[in-house]
Amino acid sequence: MKKRFFMPDTYWETGLLEQWLEEQAAQGWLPVSFAGYSSGKFEKAEPQILRFRLEPNQPESFAAREERENAYRDMGWRFAANLGEYRVYYCGDQDAAELHTDPAAQSWAWETLLRKLRRNSCISMALLAVWTVLQFRSIWEKGIPVETFLYGMWGIWLFVLWYFTRSLVQNLRALRGIRAVGRRLKAGIPLEHGGDLKSSLRRRKWGEAASWAAIALLVLFTVSIAGGASSMDLEEAPVERPWVAMAALDPETADLEMDWAQYRENRNLLVPFCCQMEQWRWEFGPWMRADFDRTVLPVFAKALYEERLNTRIKARPNDVVEILEDPRFDGAAVVTGRDSDGGRNIQMFVAYKNKAVVCQAIRMDADLRDHLDDFAAILAEFQ
């Protein structure tokens, strides 16, 4: 029978790993293989008292390694498995000589490994920092970071920040431990055997539990985002609609047959309710789109309002921007222009009140400023 066990979380403390292996052997479990520095696979055997020692896995020729292995066997030590950058040896003779008795020779044997571990930790932190920056940069470059954040990426960002912080702390802790081992060996002090095994294993288990919990929450979050979205024909949309209907803006245009008329709705933790309506006719015919969002905090509504206004201004720099001073809104603006041939009116109204934001854009012969009462009523009703 084989079973996998979590390892101590301080892979640079070889004495602690040796103590852990000895306790496993005393319980009747012998090592078979290891998954990096996270866990090991063990095979059931008779409980026995064994000594374990870890040696750096040095780059050497086959002949040199075979000669060293033969010398270790003559001393009573047997090879068990590779554990990351270490080779694991065990011995059943409690009186057998240690693999290393000279601290200076031991320091020389460990010098290359310690340099490699330090280099790996530094590279890991550098790559982690670059990866984290790229995650945020790719989202920010979309041009609508507030909307992207509110519509679901906040969960991804939190996961990225958690993973970055956790990995950074682990790497800094490893660097400090590796340097302490190096200073000890340079001072001619032999490496200690043993340590606070219970605390190390407890940290490992809590760390693994936190990782799996974070992954589970991320999966649930992704599923909830997908499950909270729905799409339907505009005719099937709810009766209470947070926008000014095309029939109210231009009855003649509303009588035309539209080639597209869709309604989409979404719900998530930061935006409990948001919907989007779009209808248009081919060949540069009439077009209308409306977005409504009810956020959990007024600060989110204000940020979303400002982003949508600024995005419109950036996309159409020649349009006329009118900031409305109306006490019924916490912020409101109208952006007016003409289509490419200078004919049809193109206009957008955007406003927010408390936690709600409404944004409606049209391409038709109508003026959204004539319906400020309707927009104020929408924001008051859908808080």
CSV table of C-alpha atoms in Angstrom, one decimal:
chain,number,residue,atom,x,y,z
A,1,MET,CA,0.0,0.0,0.0
A,2,LYS,CA,1.2,3.5,-0.9
A,3,LYS,CA,0.2,6.8,0.6
A,4,ARG,CA,1.1,10.5,0.0
A,5,PHE,CA,2.1,12.8,2.9
A,6,PHE,CA,2.7,16.5,3.1
A,7,MET,CA,6.3,17.6,3.7
A,8,PRO,CA,7.5,20.2,6.1
A,9,ASP,CA,7.3,23.7,4.5
A,10,THR,CA,11.0,24.6,5.1
A,11,TYR,CA,12.9,22.6,2.4
A,12,TRP,CA,16.1,24.4,3.2
A,13,GLU,CA,16.2,22.9,6.8
A,14,THR,CA,17.5,19.5,5.9
A,15,GLY,CA,17.6,18.5,9.5
A,16,LEU,CA,13.9,19.0,9.8
A,17,LEU,CA,13.2,16.9,6.6
A,18,GLU,CA,15.5,14.1,8.0
A,19,GLN,CA,13.5,14.1,11.3
A,20,TRP,CA,10.3,13.9,9.4
A,21,LEU,CA,11.5,10.9,7.3
A,22,GLU,CA,12.7,9.2,10.5
A,23,GLU,CA,9.3,9.6,12.1
A,24,GLN,CA,7.6,8.3,9.0
A,25,ALA,CA,9.8,5.2,9.1
A,26,ALA,CA,9.0,4.7,12.8
A,27,GLN,CA,5.4,4.6,11.8
A,28,GLY,CA,6.0,2.0,9.0
A,29,TRP,CA,6.3,4.3,6.0
A,30,LEU,CA,9.3,4.3,3.7
A,31,PRO,CA,9.9,6.9,1.0
A,32,VAL,CA,9.3,6.0,-2.7
A,33,SER,CA,9.3,9.4,-4.5
A,34,PHE,CA,8.7,13.1,-3.9
A,35,ALA,CA,6.7,15.8,-5.7
A,36,GLY,CA,9.2,18.6,-5.5
A,37,TYR,CA,9.2,20.0,-2.0
A,38,SER,CA,5.5,19.7,-1.4
A,39,SER,CA,4.7,16.0,-0.7
A,40,GLY,CA,6.1,12.5,-0.8
A,41,LYS,CA,4.8,9.1,-1.7
A,42,PHE,CA,5.5,6.4,0.9
A,43,GLU,CA,5.2,2.6,0.9
A,44,LYS,CA,3.8,0.7,3.9
A,45,ALA,CA,6.5,-1.4,5.6
A,46,GLU,CA,7.4,-2.7,9.1
A,47,PRO,CA,8.0,0.1,11.6
A,48,GLN,CA,11.7,0.5,12.1
A,49,ILE,CA,14.3,2.9,13.5
A,50,LEU,CA,16.2,4.4,10.6
A,51,ARG,CA,18.5,7.4,10.2
A,52,PHE,CA,18.0,9.6,7.2
A,53,ARG,CA,20.4,12.1,5.7
A,54,LEU,CA,20.0,14.5,2.8
A,55,GLU,CA,22.9,15.3,0.4
A,56,PRO,CA,23.1,17.9,-2.3
A,57,ASN,CA,22.4,16.4,-5.7
A,58,GLN,CA,25.7,17.6,-7.3
A,59,PRO,CA,26.5,17.6,-11.0
A,60,GLU,CA,29.1,14.8,-11.4
A,61,SER,CA,30.1,12.1,-13.8
A,62,PHE,CA,28.5,8.6,-13.6
A,63,ALA,CA,31.8,7.1,-12.4
A,64,ALA,CA,32.3,9.7,-9.6
A,65,ARG,CA,28.7,9.2,-8.4
A,66,GLU,CA,29.1,5.4,-8.5
A,67,GLU,CA,32.3,5.6,-6.5
A,68,ARG,CA,30.6,7.8,-3.9
A,69,GLU,CA,27.6,5.6,-3.7
A,70,ASN,CA,29.8,2.5,-3.1
A,71,ALA,CA,31.6,4.4,-0.3
A,72,TYR,CA,28.3,5.2,1.3
A,73,ARG,CA,27.1,1.6,1.0
A,74,ASP,CA,30.3,0.4,2.7
A,75,MET,CA,29.5,2.8,5.5
A,76,GLY,CA,26.0,1.3,5.8
A,77,TRP,CA,24.0,4.0,3.9
A,78,ARG,CA,21.5,3.2,1.1
A,79,PHE,CA,20.0,5.5,-1.5
A,80,ALA,CA,16.2,6.0,-1.1
A,81,ALA,CA,15.0,8.7,-3.6
A,82,ASN,CA,15.6,12.1,-5.0
A,83,LEU,CA,13.9,14.9,-3.0
A,84,GLY,CA,14.0,18.1,-5.1
A,85,GLU,CA,17.7,19.1,-5.2
A,86,TYR,CA,18.6,16.5,-2.6
A,87,ARG,CA,19.5,12.8,-2.6
A,88,VAL,CA,18.0,10.9,0.4
A,89,TYR,CA,20.0,8.2,2.1
A,90,TYR,CA,19.0,6.0,5.0
A,91,CYS,CA,20.8,3.7,7.4
A,92,GLY,CA,19.5,1.1,10.0
A,93,ASP,CA,22.8,1.0,11.9
A,94,GLN,CA,22.6,3.6,14.7
A,95,ASP,CA,26.4,3.3,15.2
A,96,ALA,CA,27.3,3.9,11.5
A,97,ALA,CA,29.5,6.9,10.8
A,98,GLU,CA,27.9,10.1,9.5
A,99,LEU,CA,28.2,10.9,5.8
A,100,HIS,CA,30.0,14.2,6.8
A,101,THR,CA,32.1,14.7,9.8
A,102,ASP,CA,34.1,17.8,8.6
A,103,PRO,CA,32.1,21.0,8.5
A,104,ALA,CA,34.5,22.5,6.0
A,105,ALA,CA,34.0,19.6,3.6
A,106,GLN,CA,30.2,19.8,4.2
A,107,SER,CA,30.3,23.5,3.4
A,108,TRP,CA,32.0,22.9,0.1
A,109,ALA,CA,29.5,20.2,-0.9
A,110,TRP,CA,26.6,22.5,-0.1
A,111,GLU,CA,27.9,25.7,-1.6
A,112,THR,CA,26.8,25.0,-5.2
A,113,LEU,CA,23.3,23.9,-4.0
A,114,LEU,CA,22.8,27.0,-1.8
A,115,ARG,CA,23.8,29.3,-4.7
A,116,LYS,CA,21.3,27.5,-6.9
A,117,LEU,CA,18.5,27.7,-4.4
A,118,ARG,CA,19.2,31.5,-3.9
A,119,ARG,CA,19.2,32.0,-7.7
A,120,ASN,CA,15.9,30.1,-8.1
A,121,SER,CA,14.2,32.1,-5.4
A,122,CYS,CA,15.3,35.4,-6.9
A,123,ILE,CA,14.2,34.3,-10.4
A,124,SER,CA,10.9,33.1,-9.0
A,125,MET,CA,10.2,36.5,-7.4
A,126,ALA,CA,11.2,38.4,-10.6
A,127,LEU,CA,8.9,36.2,-12.8
A,128,LEU,CA,6.1,36.5,-10.2
A,129,ALA,CA,6.4,40.3,-10.3
A,130,VAL,CA,6.4,40.4,-14.1
A,131,TRP,CA,3.4,38.1,-14.3
A,132,THR,CA,1.4,40.1,-11.8
A,133,VAL,CA,2.2,43.4,-13.6
A,134,LEU,CA,1.1,41.8,-16.9
A,135,GLN,CA,-2.2,40.6,-15.4
A,136,PHE,CA,-3.1,44.1,-14.4
A,137,ARG,CA,-1.7,45.8,-17.5
A,138,SER,CA,-3.6,43.6,-19.9
A,139,ILE,CA,-6.8,44.4,-18.2
A,140,TRP,CA,-6.1,48.1,-17.9
A,141,GLU,CA,-5.2,48.4,-21.6
A,142,LYS,CA,-8.7,47.4,-22.6
A,143,GLY,CA,-9.6,51.0,-21.8
A,144,ILE,CA,-12.5,50.3,-19.4
A,145,PRO,CA,-10.8,49.1,-16.2
A,146,VAL,CA,-13.7,50.1,-14.0
A,147,GLU,CA,-16.3,48.2,-16.0
A,148,THR,CA,-14.0,45.2,-16.3
A,149,PHE,CA,-13.4,45.2,-12.6
A,150,LEU,CA,-17.1,45.5,-11.6
A,151,TYR,CA,-18.3,43.0,-14.1
A,152,GLY,CA,-16.2,40.2,-12.7
A,153,MET,CA,-12.5,40.8,-12.8
A,154,TRP,CA,-12.4,41.9,-9.2
A,155,GLY,CA,-12.4,38.3,-8.2
A,156,ILE,CA,-9.5,37.5,-10.5
A,157,TRP,CA,-7.6,40.5,-9.3
A,158,LEU,CA,-8.0,39.5,-5.7
A,159,PHE,CA,-6.8,36.0,-6.5
A,160,VAL,CA,-3.7,37.5,-8.3
A,161,LEU,CA,-3.0,39.7,-5.3
A,162,TRP,CA,-3.4,36.8,-2.9
A,163,TYR,CA,-1.2,34.5,-4.9
A,164,PHE,CA,1.5,37.2,-5.4
A,165,THR,CA,1.6,38.1,-1.7
A,166,ARG,CA,1.7,34.4,-0.6
A,167,SER,CA,4.4,33.5,-3.1
A,168,LEU,CA,6.5,36.6,-2.2
A,169,VAL,CA,6.4,35.8,1.5
A,170,GLN,CA,7.4,32.2,0.8
A,171,ASN,CA,10.3,33.2,-1.4
A,172,LEU,CA,11.6,35.8,1.1
A,173,ARG,CA,11.3,33.3,3.9
A,174,ALA,CA,13.2,30.8,1.8
A,175,LEU,CA,15.9,33.3,1.0
A,176,ARG,CA,16.4,34.1,4.6
A,177,GLY,CA,16.6,30.5,5.6
A,178,ILE,CA,19.0,29.6,2.8
A,179,ARG,CA,21.3,32.5,3.8
A,180,ALA,CA,21.2,31.3,7.5
A,181,VAL,CA,22.3,27.8,6.4
A,182,GLY,CA,25.1,29.3,4.3
A,183,ARG,CA,26.4,31.5,7.2
A,184,ARG,CA,26.3,28.5,9.5
A,185,LEU,CA,28.3,26.3,7.2
A,186,LYS,CA,30.9,29.1,6.5
A,187,ALA,CA,31.3,29.5,10.2
A,188,GLY,CA,32.2,25.8,10.5
A,189,ILE,CA,29.1,24.9,12.4
A,190,PRO,CA,27.6,21.5,11.4
A,191,LEU,CA,23.9,21.5,10.2
A,192,GLU,CA,21.5,20.7,13.0
A,193,HIS,CA,19.4,17.5,12.9
A,194,GLY,CA,15.7,18.1,13.8
A,195,GLY,CA,13.6,21.1,14.6
A,196,ASP,CA,10.1,22.2,15.2
A,197,LEU,CA,8.5,19.6,13.0
A,198,LYS,CA,4.9,20.1,14.2
A,199,SER,CA,4.8,23.8,13.4
A,200,SER,CA,6.3,23.2,10.0
A,201,LEU,CA,3.8,20.5,9.1
A,202,ARG,CA,1.0,22.7,10.4
A,203,ARG,CA,2.0,25.6,8.2
A,204,ARG,CA,2.2,23.2,5.2
A,205,LYS,CA,-1.3,21.9,5.8
A,206,TRP,CA,-2.8,25.3,6.4
A,207,GLY,CA,-1.0,26.6,3.3
A,208,GLU,CA,-2.3,23.7,1.1
A,209,ALA,CA,-5.8,24.2,2.6
A,210,ALA,CA,-5.7,27.9,1.8
A,211,SER,CA,-4.6,27.3,-1.7
A,212,TRP,CA,-7.3,24.8,-2.5
A,213,ALA,CA,-9.9,27.0,-0.8
A,214,ALA,CA,-8.8,30.0,-3.0
A,215,ILE,CA,-9.0,27.8,-6.1
A,216,ALA,CA,-12.5,26.5,-5.1
A,217,LEU,CA,-13.7,30.1,-4.5
A,218,LEU,CA,-12.3,31.2,-7.9
A,219,VAL,CA,-14.1,28.3,-9.6
A,220,LEU,CA,-17.3,29.1,-7.8
A,221,PHE,CA,-16.9,32.8,-8.7
A,222,THR,CA,-16.4,32.0,-12.4
A,223,VAL,CA,-19.5,29.7,-12.4
A,224,SER,CA,-21.6,32.4,-10.6
A,225,ILE,CA,-20.5,35.0,-13.2
A,226,ALA,CA,-21.5,32.7,-16.0
A,227,GLY,CA,-24.7,31.7,-14.3
A,228,GLY,CA,-25.8,35.2,-13.5
A,229,ALA,CA,-25.9,36.2,-17.2
A,230,SER,CA,-28.9,35.9,-19.4
A,231,SER,CA,-29.8,37.1,-22.9
A,232,MET,CA,-33.2,37.3,-24.7
A,233,ASP,CA,-35.1,39.1,-27.5
A,234,LEU,CA,-36.1,42.6,-26.5
A,235,GLU,CA,-39.8,41.6,-26.7
A,236,GLU,CA,-39.2,39.1,-23.9
A,237,ALA,CA,-37.5,41.6,-21.6
A,238,PRO,CA,-39.0,42.5,-18.2
A,239,VAL,CA,-41.9,45.0,-18.3
A,240,GLU,CA,-40.1,47.4,-16.1
A,241,ARG,CA,-37.2,48.7,-18.2
A,242,PRO,CA,-34.6,51.2,-17.0
A,243,TRP,CA,-34.3,53.2,-20.2
A,244,VAL,CA,-36.3,55.5,-22.4
A,245,ALA,CA,-38.0,53.5,-25.1
A,246,MET,CA,-37.5,54.2,-28.7
A,247,ALA,CA,-41.2,54.8,-29.1
A,248,ALA,CA,-40.9,57.7,-26.6
A,249,LEU,CA,-37.9,59.2,-28.4
A,250,ASP,CA,-39.2,58.9,-32.0
A,251,PRO,CA,-42.5,57.1,-32.6
A,252,GLU,CA,-42.0,56.9,-36.4
A,253,THR,CA,-38.6,55.3,-36.1
A,254,ALA,CA,-40.0,52.8,-33.5
A,255,ASP,CA,-42.5,51.6,-36.1
A,256,LEU,CA,-39.7,50.5,-38.4
A,257,GLU,CA,-38.8,46.8,-38.4
A,258,MET,CA,-35.5,46.4,-36.6
A,259,ASP,CA,-32.9,43.9,-37.7
A,260,TRP,CA,-31.6,43.5,-34.2
A,261,ALA,CA,-33.3,43.9,-30.8
A,262,GLN,CA,-31.7,42.1,-27.9
A,263,TYR,CA,-31.8,42.4,-24.1
A,264,ARG,CA,-29.0,41.1,-21.8
A,265,GLU,CA,-29.0,41.0,-18.0
A,266,ASN,CA,-26.3,40.2,-15.5
A,267,ARG,CA,-25.8,40.0,-11.7
A,268,ASN,CA,-22.8,39.7,-9.5
A,269,LEU,CA,-21.5,40.6,-6.1
A,270,LEU,CA,-20.5,44.2,-6.8
A,271,VAL,CA,-23.2,44.9,-9.4
A,272,PRO,CA,-26.4,43.2,-8.1
A,273,PHE,CA,-28.3,44.2,-11.2
A,274,CYS,CA,-27.1,45.4,-14.6
A,275,CYS,CA,-28.8,45.2,-18.0
A,276,GLN,CA,-28.1,46.2,-21.6
A,277,MET,CA,-30.5,46.8,-24.4
A,278,GLU,CA,-29.6,47.3,-28.1
A,279,GLN,CA,-31.7,47.6,-31.2
A,280,TRP,CA,-30.7,48.8,-34.7
A,281,ARG,CA,-31.5,48.6,-38.4
A,282,TRP,CA,-29.0,47.8,-41.2
A,283,GLU,CA,-27.5,50.2,-43.6
A,284,PHE,CA,-26.9,53.0,-41.2
A,285,GLY,CA,-30.4,53.0,-40.0
A,286,PRO,CA,-31.6,54.0,-36.5
A,287,TRP,CA,-29.6,52.6,-33.6
A,288,MET,CA,-30.1,52.7,-29.8
A,289,ARG,CA,-28.3,51.2,-26.9
A,290,ALA,CA,-29.0,51.6,-23.2
A,291,ASP,CA,-27.0,50.4,-20.2
A,292,PHE,CA,-28.1,50.4,-16.6
A,293,ASP,CA,-26.1,49.4,-13.5
A,294,ARG,CA,-27.0,49.3,-9.9
A,295,THR,CA,-23.8,48.9,-7.8
A,296,VAL,CA,-23.3,48.1,-4.2
A,297,LEU,CA,-21.5,51.4,-3.4
A,298,PRO,CA,-21.9,55.0,-4.7
A,299,VAL,CA,-18.2,55.2,-5.3
A,300,PHE,CA,-18.5,52.5,-7.9
A,301,ALA,CA,-21.4,54.3,-9.6
A,302,LYS,CA,-19.4,57.5,-9.8
A,303,ALA,CA,-16.3,55.7,-11.2
A,304,LEU,CA,-18.5,53.9,-13.8
A,305,TYR,CA,-20.2,57.2,-14.8
A,306,GLU,CA,-16.8,59.0,-15.3
A,307,GLU,CA,-15.3,56.1,-17.2
A,308,ARG,CA,-18.2,55.9,-19.7
A,309,LEU,CA,-18.2,59.7,-20.2
A,310,ASN,CA,-14.5,59.8,-20.7
A,311,THR,CA,-14.5,56.8,-23.0
A,312,ARG,CA,-17.1,58.5,-25.2
A,313,ILE,CA,-15.2,61.7,-25.3
A,314,LYS,CA,-12.0,59.9,-26.2
A,315,ALA,CA,-13.8,57.9,-29.0
A,316,ARG,CA,-15.5,61.0,-30.4
A,317,PRO,CA,-13.3,64.0,-29.6
A,318,ASN,CA,-15.2,66.4,-32.0
A,319,ASP,CA,-18.5,65.9,-30.3
A,320,VAL,CA,-20.0,68.6,-28.0
A,321,VAL,CA,-19.9,67.7,-24.3
A,322,GLU,CA,-22.5,69.3,-22.0
A,323,ILE,CA,-22.2,68.8,-18.3
A,324,LEU,CA,-25.7,69.2,-16.8
A,325,GLU,CA,-26.3,70.9,-13.5
A,326,ASP,CA,-29.4,69.2,-12.3
A,327,PRO,CA,-30.0,68.4,-8.6
A,328,ARG,CA,-31.9,65.2,-9.6
A,329,PHE,CA,-28.5,63.7,-10.6
A,330,ASP,CA,-25.2,63.3,-8.8
A,331,GLY,CA,-23.6,63.7,-12.2
A,332,ALA,CA,-25.0,63.9,-15.7
A,333,ALA,CA,-23.7,64.7,-19.2
A,334,VAL,CA,-24.8,64.8,-22.8
A,335,VAL,CA,-22.4,64.2,-25.7
A,336,THR,CA,-23.8,65.2,-29.1
A,337,GLY,CA,-22.4,64.9,-32.6
A,338,ARG,CA,-23.1,63.8,-36.1
A,339,ASP,CA,-22.3,60.6,-38.1
A,340,SER,CA,-19.5,60.5,-40.6
A,341,ASP,CA,-21.5,62.1,-43.4
A,342,GLY,CA,-22.6,64.9,-41.2
A,343,GLY,CA,-26.2,64.0,-41.3
A,344,ARG,CA,-27.9,61.8,-38.6
A,345,ASN,CA,-27.8,62.9,-35.0
A,346,ILE,CA,-25.5,60.8,-32.6
A,347,GLN,CA,-26.0,61.4,-29.0
A,348,MET,CA,-25.3,59.9,-25.6
A,349,PHE,CA,-26.7,60.7,-22.2
A,350,VAL,CA,-25.0,59.3,-19.0
A,351,ALA,CA,-25.9,60.0,-15.4
A,352,TYR,CA,-25.7,58.5,-12.0
A,353,LYS,CA,-27.6,58.9,-8.7
A,354,ASN,CA,-26.4,57.3,-5.5
A,355,LYS,CA,-25.6,53.7,-6.5
A,356,ALA,CA,-27.3,53.6,-10.0
A,357,VAL,CA,-25.9,54.6,-13.4
A,358,VAL,CA,-27.8,54.9,-16.6
A,359,CYS,CA,-26.2,55.4,-20.0
A,360,GLN,CA,-28.2,55.6,-23.3
A,361,ALA,CA,-26.9,56.3,-26.8
A,362,ILE,CA,-28.8,56.9,-30.0
A,363,ARG,CA,-28.4,57.4,-33.7
A,364,MET,CA,-31.7,59.0,-34.8
A,365,ASP,CA,-33.5,62.3,-35.0
A,366,ALA,CA,-34.2,62.8,-31.3
A,367,ASP,CA,-32.8,64.7,-28.4
A,368,LEU,CA,-32.2,62.8,-25.1
A,369,ARG,CA,-32.2,66.1,-23.2
A,370,ASP,CA,-36.0,66.3,-23.7
A,371,HIS,CA,-36.3,63.2,-21.5
A,372,LEU,CA,-34.4,64.2,-18.4
A,373,ASP,CA,-37.5,63.7,-16.3
A,374,ASP,CA,-37.7,60.1,-17.5
A,375,PHE,CA,-34.0,59.4,-16.7
A,376,ALA,CA,-34.4,61.0,-13.2
A,377,ALA,CA,-37.4,58.8,-12.6
A,378,ILE,CA,-35.5,55.7,-13.7
A,379,LEU,CA,-32.6,56.4,-11.4
A,380,ALA,CA,-35.0,57.0,-8.5
A,381,GLU,CA,-37.0,53.9,-9.1
A,382,PHE,CA,-34.1,51.4,-9.7
A,383,GLN,CA,-32.0,52.3,-6.7
